[in-house]
Amino acid sequence: MSDKRISDAMENALNAQMMQEAEQAQVYLALGIWAETHNYDGLADFLYKHSTEERNHMFKFLEYINQRGGEAKIEAIPAPTDKPKDVTDCIDTVWKHEVQNSKAIYALTDMALAEKDWPTFNFMQYFVKEQIEEENLISDLRDKLSLATKEKTGNANLYSFDRDLNNAPQDSEIALQKTLGG
Ligand code: FEO
């Protein structure tokens, strides 16, 4: 596309966020490997899938930049450095990365607003919504993990109890079904 409809500054900022999403994908891949090699297969599966989701985010930025007449530029990304000491530390690391990413998304949305770049402002709404969902998802996991690891208060079994309830067969659908199903 030859007619460029984003500013140079916006093109650079979108490219930076595209690489940030690529970096997130690598971070989750590395954390997934940590989980798998420590025999947490469920967590590894979750993290590998999430890595793919981050790569899809990267691709959305790539497509958008090119569609607006800019050019997506693939740069080098640093190797992930997180070394979780346990599952809680691993989930806390995921949380930290998501909160950082939300801030970057909001900064880009602010920039689109300041430039009155309404197509980019509109494009960013997908990611604002996505970050709400991802923060909710990880926050829920932190709550469940906290419940599962509070041995002193006798709550260790509440986590599996809760999971069992979730999987228990029911004749009728509950009111929360829609929300729980995502
Ligand atoms: Fe691409 Fe987890 O945000």
Coordinates of C-alpha atoms and ligand atoms in Angstrom, one line a residue:
M1 CA 0.0 0.0 0.0
S2 CA 1.5 3.3 -1.0
D3 CA -0.8 5.8 0.7
K4 CA 0.4 6.1 4.2
R5 CA -2.4 7.0 6.7
I6 CA -0.5 6.9 10.0
S7 CA 2.1 9.4 11.3
D8 CA 5.8 8.3 11.4
A9 CA 5.6 8.5 15.2
M10 CA 2.6 6.3 15.2
E11 CA 4.2 3.8 12.8
N12 CA 7.2 3.6 15.2
A13 CA 5.0 3.2 18.3
L14 CA 2.9 0.5 16.7
N15 CA 6.1 -1.3 15.6
A16 CA 7.5 -1.1 19.1
Q17 CA 4.3 -2.7 20.5
M18 CA 4.3 -5.3 17.8
M19 CA 7.8 -6.3 19.0
Q20 CA 6.6 -6.1 22.6
E21 CA 3.9 -8.7 21.8
A22 CA 6.6 -10.9 20.2
E23 CA 8.7 -10.6 23.3
Q24 CA 5.7 -11.6 25.4
A25 CA 5.3 -14.7 23.2
Q26 CA 8.9 -15.6 24.0
V27 CA 8.5 -15.0 27.7
Y28 CA 5.5 -17.4 27.9
L29 CA 7.3 -20.0 25.8
A30 CA 10.3 -19.9 28.2
L31 CA 8.0 -20.0 31.2
G32 CA 6.1 -23.0 29.6
I33 CA 9.4 -24.8 29.2
W34 CA 10.2 -24.1 32.9
A35 CA 6.7 -25.5 33.9
E36 CA 7.1 -28.6 31.7
T37 CA 10.6 -29.5 32.9
H38 CA 9.3 -29.2 36.5
N39 CA 6.4 -31.6 35.7
Y40 CA 3.6 -29.0 35.8
D41 CA 2.0 -30.2 32.6
G42 CA -1.3 -28.2 33.0
L43 CA 0.6 -25.0 33.6
A44 CA 2.9 -25.7 30.7
D45 CA -0.1 -26.3 28.4
F46 CA -1.6 -23.0 29.5
L47 CA 1.6 -21.1 29.0
Y48 CA 2.3 -22.6 25.5
K49 CA -1.2 -21.7 24.4
H50 CA -0.8 -18.2 25.8
S51 CA 2.5 -17.9 23.9
T52 CA 0.6 -18.6 20.7
E53 CA -2.0 -16.0 21.6
E54 CA 0.7 -13.4 22.1
R55 CA 2.1 -14.2 18.7
N56 CA -1.3 -13.7 17.2
H57 CA -1.4 -10.3 18.9
M58 CA 2.0 -9.5 17.3
F59 CA 0.5 -10.5 13.9
K60 CA -2.5 -8.2 14.4
F61 CA -0.2 -5.2 14.8
L62 CA 1.8 -6.3 11.8
E63 CA -1.3 -6.5 9.6
Y64 CA -2.6 -3.1 10.9
I65 CA 0.6 -1.3 10.3
N66 CA 0.8 -2.6 6.7
Q67 CA -2.9 -1.9 6.1
R68 CA -2.4 1.7 7.0
G69 CA 0.3 2.2 4.5
G70 CA 3.2 1.8 7.0
E71 CA 5.7 -0.9 7.2
A72 CA 6.0 -3.5 9.9
K73 CA 9.7 -3.9 10.9
I74 CA 10.9 -7.1 12.6
E75 CA 13.6 -6.3 15.1
A76 CA 15.7 -8.5 17.4
I77 CA 14.1 -9.3 20.8
P78 CA 16.0 -10.0 24.0
A79 CA 16.0 -13.5 25.4
P80 CA 13.6 -14.0 28.3
T81 CA 15.4 -13.8 31.7
D82 CA 12.7 -14.9 34.1
K83 CA 13.8 -17.8 36.3
P84 CA 10.8 -18.7 38.5
K85 CA 11.5 -20.3 41.8
D86 CA 8.1 -22.0 42.1
V87 CA 4.6 -22.0 40.6
T88 CA 3.6 -18.9 42.6
D89 CA 6.6 -17.0 41.3
C90 CA 5.8 -18.2 37.8
I91 CA 2.2 -16.9 37.9
D92 CA 3.4 -13.7 39.6
T93 CA 5.8 -13.2 36.7
V94 CA 3.0 -13.7 34.2
W95 CA 1.0 -11.1 36.1
K96 CA 3.9 -8.6 36.1
H97 CA 4.3 -9.0 32.3
E98 CA 0.5 -8.5 31.7
V99 CA 0.3 -5.4 33.8
Q100 CA 3.4 -3.9 32.0
N101 CA 1.7 -4.8 28.7
S102 CA -1.5 -3.1 29.7
K103 CA 0.4 0.1 30.4
A104 CA 2.0 0.0 27.0
I105 CA -1.4 -0.6 25.3
Y106 CA -2.9 2.4 27.3
A107 CA 0.0 4.6 26.3
L108 CA -0.5 3.8 22.6
T109 CA -4.3 4.4 22.9
D110 CA -3.5 7.8 24.5
M111 CA -1.2 8.6 21.6
A112 CA -3.9 7.7 19.1
L113 CA -6.3 10.0 21.0
A114 CA -3.8 12.9 21.1
E115 CA -3.2 12.5 17.3
K116 CA -6.9 12.2 16.6
D117 CA -5.9 9.1 14.7
W118 CA -9.4 7.5 15.0
P119 CA -8.7 4.3 13.0
T120 CA -5.8 3.5 15.4
F121 CA -7.8 4.5 18.4
N122 CA -10.5 2.1 17.2
F123 CA -7.9 -0.6 16.5
M124 CA -6.5 -0.3 20.0
Q125 CA -9.9 -1.0 21.6
Y126 CA -9.5 -4.7 20.8
F127 CA -6.3 -4.7 22.9
V128 CA -7.8 -2.6 25.7
K129 CA -10.6 -5.3 25.9
E130 CA -8.1 -8.1 25.6
Q131 CA -6.0 -6.8 28.5
I132 CA -9.1 -6.7 30.7
E133 CA -9.7 -10.3 29.9
E134 CA -6.1 -11.3 30.4
E135 CA -5.8 -9.5 33.7
N136 CA -9.0 -11.1 34.9
L137 CA -7.7 -14.6 33.8
I138 CA -4.4 -14.2 35.5
S139 CA -5.8 -12.6 38.6
D140 CA -8.2 -15.5 39.0
L141 CA -5.3 -17.9 38.7
R142 CA -3.5 -16.0 41.4
D143 CA -6.5 -16.3 43.7
K144 CA -6.9 -20.0 43.0
L145 CA -3.2 -20.6 43.6
S146 CA -3.3 -18.6 46.8
L147 CA -6.3 -20.8 48.0
A148 CA -4.4 -24.0 47.0
T149 CA -1.3 -23.1 48.9
K150 CA -2.7 -21.8 52.2
E151 CA -2.0 -24.9 54.1
K152 CA -1.9 -23.3 57.5
T153 CA -5.5 -22.2 57.2
G154 CA -6.6 -25.6 56.0
N155 CA -7.7 -24.3 52.6
A156 CA -5.4 -26.6 50.6
N157 CA -8.2 -28.8 49.5
L158 CA -10.6 -26.0 48.7
Y159 CA -9.0 -25.6 45.3
S160 CA -9.6 -29.2 44.2
F161 CA -13.0 -29.0 45.8
D162 CA -13.8 -26.0 43.7
R163 CA -12.5 -27.7 40.6
D164 CA -14.5 -30.8 41.3
L165 CA -17.6 -28.7 41.7
N166 CA -16.9 -27.1 38.4
N167 CA -16.8 -30.4 36.7
A168 CA -19.7 -32.0 38.6
P169 CA -22.5 -33.1 36.2
Q170 CA -25.7 -31.0 36.6
D171 CA -29.0 -31.4 35.0
S172 CA -29.6 -27.7 34.6
E173 CA -27.3 -24.9 33.6
I174 CA -26.4 -22.4 36.3
A175 CA -26.8 -18.7 35.9
L176 CA -23.0 -18.2 35.8
Q177 CA -22.5 -20.6 32.9
K178 CA -22.1 -17.9 30.3
T179 CA -19.5 -16.1 32.3
L180 CA -17.6 -19.3 33.3
G181 CA -17.6 -20.4 29.8
G182 CA -15.7 -17.3 28.8
Ligands
FEO1 FE1 -0.7 -9.4 24.1 FE2 -1.1 -10.8 27.0 O1 -1.2 -9.3 25.9

